[in-house]
PDB file of C-alpha atoms in Angstrom:
ATOM      1  CA  MET A   1       3.012 -42.184  20.771  1.00  0.00           C
ATOM      2  CA  SER A   2       3.165 -41.840  17.073  1.00  0.00           C
ATOM      3  CA  GLU A   3       4.216 -42.584  13.861  1.00  0.00           C
ATOM      4  CA  SER A   4       4.912 -43.866   8.515  1.00  0.00           C
ATOM      5  CA  ASN A   5       4.386 -46.511   6.234  1.00  0.00           C
ATOM      6  CA  ILE A   6       6.155 -49.021   7.786  1.00  0.00           C
ATOM      7  CA  PRO A   7       6.037 -52.592   6.815  1.00  0.00           C
ATOM      8  CA  SER A   8       3.940 -54.889   8.931  1.00  0.00           C
ATOM      9  CA  THR A   9       6.753 -56.667   9.853  1.00  0.00           C
ATOM     10  CA  ARG A  10       8.555 -54.060  11.456  1.00  0.00           C
ATOM     11  CA  ASN A  11       5.257 -53.118  13.260  1.00  0.00           C
ATOM     12  CA  SER A  12       5.265 -56.541  14.656  1.00  0.00           C
ATOM     13  CA  GLN A  13       8.933 -56.081  16.124  1.00  0.00           C
ATOM     14  CA  LEU A  14       8.304 -52.615  17.206  1.00  0.00           C
ATOM     15  CA  ALA A  15       5.519 -54.270  19.168  1.00  0.00           C
ATOM     16  CA  THR A  16       7.751 -56.846  20.883  1.00  0.00           C
ATOM     17  CA  GLU A  17      10.742 -54.380  21.509  1.00  0.00           C
ATOM     18  CA  ASN A  18       9.112 -51.226  22.635  1.00  0.00           C
ATOM     19  CA  TRP A  19       6.785 -50.617  25.463  1.00  0.00           C
ATOM     20  CA  TYR A  20       4.903 -47.711  23.743  1.00  0.00           C
ATOM     21  CA  ALA A  21       4.134 -50.085  20.736  1.00  0.00           C
ATOM     22  CA  SER A  22       2.219 -52.844  22.837  1.00  0.00           C
ATOM     23  CA  TRP A  23       0.570 -50.751  25.709  1.00  0.00           C
ATOM     24  CA  PHE A  24      -0.883 -47.729  23.476  1.00  0.00           C
ATOM     25  CA  ASP A  25      -2.531 -50.500  21.416  1.00  0.00           C
ATOM     26  CA  THR A  26      -4.339 -52.027  24.029  1.00  0.00           C
ATOM     27  CA  PRO A  27      -7.876 -50.902  25.053  1.00  0.00           C
ATOM     28  CA  TYR A  28      -6.875 -50.624  28.586  1.00  0.00           C
ATOM     29  CA  TYR A  29      -4.609 -47.526  27.865  1.00  0.00           C
ATOM     30  CA  HIS A  30      -7.815 -45.843  26.621  1.00  0.00           C
ATOM     31  CA  ILE A  31      -9.975 -46.760  29.559  1.00  0.00           C
ATOM     32  CA  LEU A  32      -7.188 -45.564  31.977  1.00  0.00           C
ATOM     33  CA  TYR A  33      -6.832 -42.269  30.327  1.00  0.00           C
ATOM     34  CA  LYS A  34     -10.473 -41.712  29.349  1.00  0.00           C
ATOM     35  CA  ASP A  35     -10.893 -38.921  31.713  1.00  0.00           C
ATOM     36  CA  ARG A  36      -8.533 -36.441  29.700  1.00  0.00           C
ATOM     37  CA  ASP A  37      -9.764 -32.809  29.539  1.00  0.00           C
ATOM     38  CA  TYR A  38     -11.151 -32.199  26.384  1.00  0.00           C
ATOM     39  CA  GLU A  39     -11.920 -28.567  26.915  1.00  0.00           C
ATOM     40  CA  GLU A  40      -8.762 -27.930  28.103  1.00  0.00           C
ATOM     41  CA  ALA A  41      -7.345 -29.645  24.674  1.00  0.00           C
ATOM     42  CA  GLN A  42      -9.154 -27.594  22.532  1.00  0.00           C
ATOM     43  CA  ALA A  43      -8.528 -24.386  24.322  1.00  0.00           C
ATOM     44  CA  PHE A  44      -4.812 -25.198  23.844  1.00  0.00           C
ATOM     45  CA  MET A  45      -5.389 -25.774  20.340  1.00  0.00           C
ATOM     46  CA  ASP A  46      -7.243 -22.407  19.978  1.00  0.00           C
ATOM     47  CA  ASN A  47      -4.492 -20.249  21.381  1.00  0.00           C
ATOM     48  CA  LEU A  48      -1.893 -22.365  19.609  1.00  0.00           C
ATOM     49  CA  THR A  49      -3.257 -21.918  16.171  1.00  0.00           C
ATOM     50  CA  GLU A  50      -3.872 -18.303  17.095  1.00  0.00           C
ATOM     51  CA  TYR A  51      -0.408 -17.491  18.255  1.00  0.00           C
ATOM     52  CA  LEU A  52       1.074 -19.111  15.023  1.00  0.00           C
ATOM     53  CA  ASN A  53      -1.485 -17.224  13.200  1.00  0.00           C
ATOM     54  CA  LEU A  54      -1.760 -20.203  10.439  1.00  0.00           C
ATOM     55  CA  PRO A  55      -3.716 -19.658   7.260  1.00  0.00           C
ATOM     56  CA  GLU A  56      -7.318 -20.642   7.006  1.00  0.00           C
ATOM     57  CA  GLU A  57      -6.581 -23.750   5.022  1.00  0.00           C
ATOM     58  CA  ALA A  58      -3.258 -24.581   6.589  1.00  0.00           C
ATOM     59  CA  LYS A  59      -1.887 -28.341   6.543  1.00  0.00           C
ATOM     60  CA  ILE A  60      -1.303 -29.552   9.994  1.00  0.00           C
ATOM     61  CA  LEU A  61       0.461 -32.788  11.174  1.00  0.00           C
ATOM     62  CA  ASP A  62      -0.674 -34.145  14.427  1.00  0.00           C
ATOM     63  CA  LEU A  63       2.197 -36.295  15.039  1.00  0.00           C
ATOM     64  CA  ALA A  64       1.597 -38.885  17.791  1.00  0.00           C
ATOM     65  CA  CYS A  65      -2.251 -38.175  17.388  1.00  0.00           C
ATOM     66  CA  GLY A  66      -3.716 -41.359  19.353  1.00  0.00           C
ATOM     67  CA  LYS A  67      -7.211 -41.600  18.580  1.00  0.00           C
ATOM     68  CA  GLY A  68      -7.356 -38.245  17.000  1.00  0.00           C
ATOM     69  CA  ARG A  69      -8.495 -35.809  19.390  1.00  0.00           C
ATOM     70  CA  HIS A  70      -6.690 -32.905  18.688  1.00  0.00           C
ATOM     71  CA  SER A  71      -6.836 -33.721  14.883  1.00  0.00           C
ATOM     72  CA  ILE A  72     -10.527 -34.125  14.939  1.00  0.00           C
ATOM     73  CA  TYR A  73     -11.069 -30.577  16.693  1.00  0.00           C
ATOM     74  CA  LEU A  74      -8.318 -28.808  14.375  1.00  0.00           C
ATOM     75  CA  ASN A  75     -10.246 -30.002  11.599  1.00  0.00           C
ATOM     76  CA  GLN A  76     -13.350 -28.637  12.677  1.00  0.00           C
ATOM     77  CA  LEU A  77     -11.465 -25.301  13.206  1.00  0.00           C
ATOM     78  CA  GLY A  78     -11.254 -25.503   9.175  1.00  0.00           C
ATOM     79  CA  TYR A  79      -7.671 -26.977   8.919  1.00  0.00           C
ATOM     80  CA  ASP A  80      -6.301 -29.778   6.668  1.00  0.00           C
ATOM     81  CA  VAL A  81      -5.234 -32.440   9.177  1.00  0.00           C
ATOM     82  CA  THR A  82      -3.220 -35.374   9.188  1.00  0.00           C
ATOM     83  CA  GLY A  83      -2.949 -37.407  12.004  1.00  0.00           C
ATOM     84  CA  ALA A  84      -0.266 -40.151  12.503  1.00  0.00           C
ATOM     85  CA  ASP A  85       0.153 -42.789  14.997  1.00  0.00           C
ATOM     86  CA  LEU A  86       2.390 -45.706  15.603  1.00  0.00           C
ATOM     87  CA  SER A  87      -0.714 -47.700  17.083  1.00  0.00           C
ATOM     88  CA  GLU A  88      -2.713 -49.331  14.488  1.00  0.00           C
ATOM     89  CA  ASN A  89      -5.741 -49.880  16.840  1.00  0.00           C
ATOM     90  CA  SER A  90      -5.898 -46.007  17.507  1.00  0.00           C
ATOM     91  CA  ILE A  91      -5.627 -45.207  14.010  1.00  0.00           C
ATOM     92  CA  ASN A  92      -8.573 -47.596  12.885  1.00  0.00           C
ATOM     93  CA  GLU A  93     -10.719 -45.925  15.638  1.00  0.00           C
ATOM     94  CA  ALA A  94      -9.492 -42.267  14.729  1.00  0.00           C
ATOM     95  CA  SER A  95     -10.151 -43.027  10.784  1.00  0.00           C
ATOM     96  CA  LYS A  96     -13.937 -43.107  11.819  1.00  0.00           C
ATOM     97  CA  SER A  97     -13.797 -39.482  12.045  1.00  0.00           C
ATOM     98  CA  SER A  98     -12.065 -39.073   8.450  1.00  0.00           C
ATOM     99  CA  ASN A  99     -13.072 -36.648   5.455  1.00  0.00           C
ATOM    100  CA  GLU A 100     -11.644 -35.192   2.571  1.00  0.00           C
ATOM    101  CA  LYS A 101      -9.624 -32.503   5.049  1.00  0.00           C
ATOM    102  CA  LEU A 102      -9.121 -35.391   7.733  1.00  0.00           C
ATOM    103  CA  HIS A 103      -6.490 -38.466   7.212  1.00  0.00           C
ATOM    104  CA  PHE A 104      -4.921 -40.471   9.600  1.00  0.00           C
ATOM    105  CA  MET A 105      -2.277 -42.864   9.151  1.00  0.00           C
ATOM    106  CA  VAL A 106      -0.022 -45.379  10.550  1.00  0.00           C
ATOM    107  CA  HIS A 107       3.481 -43.775  10.750  1.00  0.00           C
ATOM    108  CA  ASP A 108       7.077 -44.192  12.710  1.00  0.00           C
ATOM    109  CA  MET A 109       7.817 -40.483  13.978  1.00  0.00           C
ATOM    110  CA  ARG A 110      11.296 -40.952  12.959  1.00  0.00           C
ATOM    111  CA  ILE A 111      10.670 -41.075   9.495  1.00  0.00           C
ATOM    112  CA  SER A 112       9.887 -37.721   7.551  1.00  0.00           C
ATOM    113  CA  PHE A 113       7.027 -37.138   5.171  1.00  0.00           C
ATOM    114  CA  GLU A 114       7.095 -36.402   1.342  1.00  0.00           C
ATOM    115  CA  GLU A 115       4.414 -34.081   2.152  1.00  0.00           C
ATOM    116  CA  LYS A 116       5.176 -30.816   3.537  1.00  0.00           C
ATOM    117  CA  PHE A 117       3.137 -29.267   6.396  1.00  0.00           C
ATOM    118  CA  ASP A 118       2.410 -25.273   7.591  1.00  0.00           C
ATOM    119  CA  ALA A 119       2.601 -26.720  11.161  1.00  0.00           C
ATOM    120  CA  ILE A 120       3.480 -30.091  12.997  1.00  0.00           C
ATOM    121  CA  PHE A 121       2.089 -30.705  16.460  1.00  0.00           C
ATOM    122  CA  ASN A 122       3.651 -33.208  18.828  1.00  0.00           C
ATOM    123  CA  LEU A 123       1.280 -33.290  21.820  1.00  0.00           C
ATOM    124  CA  PHE A 124       0.846 -34.711  25.481  1.00  0.00           C
ATOM    125  CA  THR A 125       4.390 -35.522  26.068  1.00  0.00           C
ATOM    126  CA  SER A 126       4.625 -37.935  23.043  1.00  0.00           C
ATOM    127  CA  PHE A 127       8.314 -37.595  22.675  1.00  0.00           C
ATOM    128  CA  GLY A 128      11.356 -39.261  24.538  1.00  0.00           C
ATOM    129  CA  TYR A 129      10.114 -43.070  24.476  1.00  0.00           C
ATOM    130  CA  PHE A 130      13.041 -44.468  22.426  1.00  0.00           C
ATOM    131  CA  GLU A 131      15.617 -46.669  23.871  1.00  0.00           C
ATOM    132  CA  ASP A 132      18.349 -45.291  21.570  1.00  0.00           C
ATOM    133  CA  ASP A 133      18.613 -41.483  22.669  1.00  0.00           C
ATOM    134  CA  ALA A 134      19.871 -40.923  18.734  1.00  0.00           C
ATOM    135  CA  ASP A 135      16.153 -41.370  17.995  1.00  0.00           C
ATOM    136  CA  ASN A 136      15.380 -38.268  19.598  1.00  0.00           C
ATOM    137  CA  LEU A 137      17.712 -36.146  17.127  1.00  0.00           C
ATOM    138  CA  THR A 138      16.377 -38.446  14.385  1.00  0.00           C
ATOM    139  CA  THR A 139      12.621 -37.596  15.373  1.00  0.00           C
ATOM    140  CA  LEU A 140      13.608 -34.076  15.368  1.00  0.00           C
ATOM    141  CA  LYS A 141      15.171 -33.676  12.022  1.00  0.00           C
ATOM    142  CA  ALA A 142      12.206 -35.810  10.718  1.00  0.00           C
ATOM    143  CA  ILE A 143       9.762 -33.107  11.932  1.00  0.00           C
ATOM    144  CA  ARG A 144      11.894 -30.218  10.458  1.00  0.00           C
ATOM    145  CA  ASP A 145      12.303 -32.025   7.208  1.00  0.00           C
ATOM    146  CA  SER A 146       8.583 -32.452   6.877  1.00  0.00           C
ATOM    147  CA  LEU A 147       7.919 -28.381   7.373  1.00  0.00           C
ATOM    148  CA  THR A 148       7.048 -26.176   4.881  1.00  0.00           C
ATOM    149  CA  GLU A 149       9.868 -23.371   4.260  1.00  0.00           C
ATOM    150  CA  TYR A 150       7.511 -21.122   6.640  1.00  0.00           C
ATOM    151  CA  GLY A 151       6.196 -23.713   8.708  1.00  0.00           C
ATOM    152  CA  PHE A 152       6.098 -24.025  12.635  1.00  0.00           C
ATOM    153  CA  ALA A 153       6.564 -27.088  14.647  1.00  0.00           C
ATOM    154  CA  VAL A 154       5.385 -27.580  18.193  1.00  0.00           C
ATOM    155  CA  ILE A 155       6.282 -30.240  21.031  1.00  0.00           C
ATOM    156  CA  ASP A 156       4.044 -30.156  24.202  1.00  0.00           C
ATOM    157  CA  PHE A 157       6.338 -31.890  26.653  1.00  0.00           C
ATOM    158  CA  MET A 158       6.141 -32.467  30.455  1.00  0.00           C
ATOM    159  CA  ASN A 159       8.227 -29.971  32.926  1.00  0.00           C
ATOM    160  CA  VAL A 160      10.434 -32.669  34.348  1.00  0.00           C
ATOM    161  CA  ASP A 161      11.225 -30.660  37.362  1.00  0.00           C
ATOM    162  CA  PHE A 162       7.568 -29.857  37.993  1.00  0.00           C
ATOM    163  CA  VAL A 163       6.558 -33.345  37.351  1.00  0.00           C
ATOM    164  CA  LEU A 164       9.149 -34.657  39.837  1.00  0.00           C
ATOM    165  CA  GLU A 165       8.291 -32.118  42.536  1.00  0.00           C
ATOM    166  CA  ASN A 166       4.869 -33.173  42.720  1.00  0.00           C
ATOM    167  CA  LEU A 167       5.127 -36.833  41.644  1.00  0.00           C
ATOM    168  CA  ILE A 168       2.755 -39.070  43.519  1.00  0.00           C
ATOM    169  CA  PRO A 169       4.678 -42.267  44.143  1.00  0.00           C
ATOM    170  CA  GLU A 170       1.646 -44.666  44.356  1.00  0.00           C
ATOM    171  CA  GLU A 171      -2.021 -44.285  43.715  1.00  0.00           C
ATOM    172  CA  THR A 172      -5.059 -46.713  42.606  1.00  0.00           C
ATOM    173  CA  LYS A 173      -7.452 -45.563  40.128  1.00  0.00           C
ATOM    174  CA  THR A 174     -10.813 -47.404  39.334  1.00  0.00           C
ATOM    175  CA  VAL A 175     -11.986 -46.840  35.906  1.00  0.00           C
ATOM    176  CA  ASP A 176     -14.738 -48.833  34.269  1.00  0.00           C
ATOM    177  CA  GLY A 177     -14.520 -51.302  37.338  1.00  0.00           C
ATOM    178  CA  ILE A 178     -11.009 -51.754  36.830  1.00  0.00           C
ATOM    179  CA  ASP A 179      -8.584 -51.251  39.636  1.00  0.00           C
ATOM    180  CA  PHE A 180      -5.214 -49.705  38.067  1.00  0.00           C
ATOM    181  CA  HIS A 181      -2.442 -49.836  40.602  1.00  0.00           C
ATOM    182  CA  ILE A 182       0.105 -47.221  39.576  1.00  0.00           C
ATOM    183  CA  LYS A 183       3.405 -46.594  40.734  1.00  0.00           C
ATOM    184  CA  ARG A 184       5.698 -43.799  39.797  1.00  0.00           C
ATOM    185  CA  TYR A 185       9.670 -43.095  40.206  1.00  0.00           C
ATOM    186  CA  GLU A 186      12.706 -41.899  38.629  1.00  0.00           C
ATOM    187  CA  LYS A 187      15.618 -43.794  37.468  1.00  0.00           C
ATOM    188  CA  ASP A 188      18.572 -43.739  34.964  1.00  0.00           C
ATOM    189  CA  ASN A 189      17.180 -40.133  33.811  1.00  0.00           C
ATOM    190  CA  HIS A 190      13.763 -41.513  32.967  1.00  0.00           C
ATOM    191  CA  ILE A 191      10.326 -41.245  34.562  1.00  0.00           C
ATOM    192  CA  TYR A 192       8.710 -44.592  35.095  1.00  0.00           C
ATOM    193  CA  LYS A 193       5.034 -45.410  35.749  1.00  0.00           C
ATOM    194  CA  GLU A 194       4.066 -49.243  36.302  1.00  0.00           C
ATOM    195  CA  ILE A 195       0.658 -50.070  35.958  1.00  0.00           C
ATOM    196  CA  SER A 196      -0.843 -53.308  37.203  1.00  0.00           C
ATOM    197  CA  PHE A 197      -4.302 -54.408  37.273  1.00  0.00           C
ATOM    198  CA  SER A 198      -6.190 -57.630  36.533  1.00  0.00           C
ATOM    199  CA  ASP A 199      -9.299 -57.990  34.277  1.00  0.00           C
ATOM    200  CA  LYS A 200     -11.527 -61.039  33.035  1.00  0.00           C
ATOM    201  CA  GLY A 201      -9.455 -63.270  35.450  1.00  0.00           C
ATOM    202  CA  LYS A 202      -6.095 -62.153  33.734  1.00  0.00           C
ATOM    203  CA  GLU A 203      -3.228 -60.169  35.225  1.00  0.00           C
ATOM    204  CA  PHE A 204      -1.878 -57.236  33.415  1.00  0.00           C
ATOM    205  CA  HIS A 205       1.508 -55.151  33.776  1.00  0.00           C
ATOM    206  CA  PHE A 206       2.727 -52.324  31.515  1.00  0.00           C
ATOM    207  CA  THR A 207       5.280 -49.940  32.203  1.00  0.00           C
ATOM    208  CA  GLU A 208       5.535 -46.257  30.636  1.00  0.00           C
ATOM    209  CA  LYS A 209       8.984 -44.922  30.547  1.00  0.00           C
ATOM    210  CA  VAL A 210       9.881 -41.385  29.228  1.00  0.00           C
ATOM    211  CA  GLN A 211      13.009 -39.608  29.222  1.00  0.00           C
ATOM    212  CA  ALA A 212      13.393 -36.948  31.517  1.00  0.00           C
ATOM    213  CA  LEU A 213      14.234 -34.248  29.208  1.00  0.00           C
ATOM    214  CA  ARG A 214      14.575 -30.495  30.336  1.00  0.00           C
ATOM    215  CA  LEU A 215      14.766 -27.253  28.249  1.00  0.00           C
ATOM    216  CA  ALA A 216      18.446 -27.531  27.997  1.00  0.00           C
ATOM    217  CA  ASP A 217      18.074 -31.010  26.236  1.00  0.00           C
ATOM    218  CA  PHE A 218      15.924 -29.739  23.830  1.00  0.00           C
ATOM    219  CA  GLU A 219      18.095 -26.717  22.866  1.00  0.00           C
ATOM    220  CA  LYS A 220      21.038 -28.983  22.685  1.00  0.00           C
ATOM    221  CA  MET A 221      19.260 -31.234  20.345  1.00  0.00           C
ATOM    222  CA  MET A 222      17.444 -28.671  18.251  1.00  0.00           C
ATOM    223  CA  ASP A 223      21.126 -26.806  17.699  1.00  0.00           C
ATOM    224  CA  GLU A 224      22.571 -30.398  16.460  1.00  0.00           C
ATOM    225  CA  ALA A 225      19.615 -30.630  13.990  1.00  0.00           C
ATOM    226  CA  GLY A 226      19.863 -27.204  12.848  1.00  0.00           C
ATOM    227  CA  ILE A 227      16.420 -26.173  14.303  1.00  0.00           C
ATOM    228  CA  TYR A 228      15.625 -22.603  15.354  1.00  0.00           C
ATOM    229  CA  LEU A 229      13.687 -22.506  18.924  1.00  0.00           C
ATOM    230  CA  LEU A 230      11.416 -19.549  18.617  1.00  0.00           C
ATOM    231  CA  ASP A 231       9.559 -19.673  21.777  1.00  0.00           C
ATOM    232  CA  VAL A 232       9.084 -21.463  24.955  1.00  0.00           C
ATOM    233  CA  PHE A 233       5.559 -21.660  26.949  1.00  0.00           C
ATOM    234  CA  GLY A 234       4.838 -23.223  30.394  1.00  0.00           C
ATOM    235  CA  ASP A 235       1.394 -23.927  30.323  1.00  0.00           C
ATOM    236  CA  TYR A 236      -1.768 -24.421  27.762  1.00  0.00           C
ATOM    237  CA  LYS A 237      -2.523 -20.652  27.918  1.00  0.00           C
ATOM    238  CA  LEU A 238       0.962 -20.070  26.594  1.00  0.00           C
ATOM    239  CA  ARG A 239       2.036 -18.371  29.737  1.00  0.00           C
ATOM    240  CA  LYS A 240       5.907 -17.791  30.550  1.00  0.00           C
ATOM    241  CA  PHE A 241       7.897 -21.056  31.220  1.00  0.00           C
ATOM    242  CA  TYR A 242       9.021 -21.013  34.701  1.00  0.00           C
ATOM    243  CA  LYS A 243      11.544 -24.126  35.641  1.00  0.00           C
ATOM    244  CA  SER A 244      10.105 -24.970  39.082  1.00  0.00           C
ATOM    245  CA  GLN A 245       6.310 -23.779  38.390  1.00  0.00           C
ATOM    246  CA  SER A 246       5.199 -24.606  35.070  1.00  0.00           C
ATOM    247  CA  GLU A 247       3.095 -27.793  34.401  1.00  0.00           C
ATOM    248  CA  ARG A 248       4.334 -28.004  30.868  1.00  0.00           C
ATOM    249  CA  LEU A 249       7.307 -27.288  28.599  1.00  0.00           C
ATOM    250  CA  ILE A 250       5.895 -26.020  25.372  1.00  0.00           C
ATOM    251  CA  LEU A 251       8.259 -25.377  22.671  1.00  0.00           C
ATOM    252  CA  ILE A 252       7.787 -23.759  19.363  1.00  0.00           C
ATOM    253  CA  PHE A 253      10.536 -24.012  16.533  1.00  0.00           C
ATOM    254  CA  LYS A 254      11.153 -24.230  12.803  1.00  0.00           C
TER     255      LYS A 254
END
């Protein structure tokens, strides 16, 4: 998840109040998801930057950048990239790859940037985490206000209908010798993932919770925020979106 220069006291409050602030800041989050498909992610960035026809040295904001896998690749393509995330640990790790055209910062995505960007990417379902629904609209407005006059923004979200149709209620994934016991379910218009495991004699339990936002929900919020939805795609190859078949919901707007 992602996110500005908020005072450390605010960060500590977030860590106690919100699941994403604590879970994303643990090493276990990165262990569990270490097998993500980097080739697929890079192909998505190739397709996206080509589709948007960004100028050679465009300024891109990777909002909710995690450890910076997308940011680093975008920088390798020649872009001036800023990666922002709420997790201090993730930003510390990502910052090891910093250069004069690749910067990372701790930032709350609900807060707009003074700097304006030619493109803002919010990738890998890094939206819809907030307890207060109004924060989703606040985030969209912050993205809008952080774009240049001719800039584009992209939200890469799950396709809720596809996810629910293919939901695996329970499974165990073993990574680096740790057995992660995972339960998934829908409740109160949210999709939950309960993650339990033990390591070094200690028991751990984390809960991921994301709002089940569909295309109509985004359209309503964007209309309210004065945002123009330009295109919708259903996968990382930027093929047409089909409600029941597409794996992703990729929104292009300005």
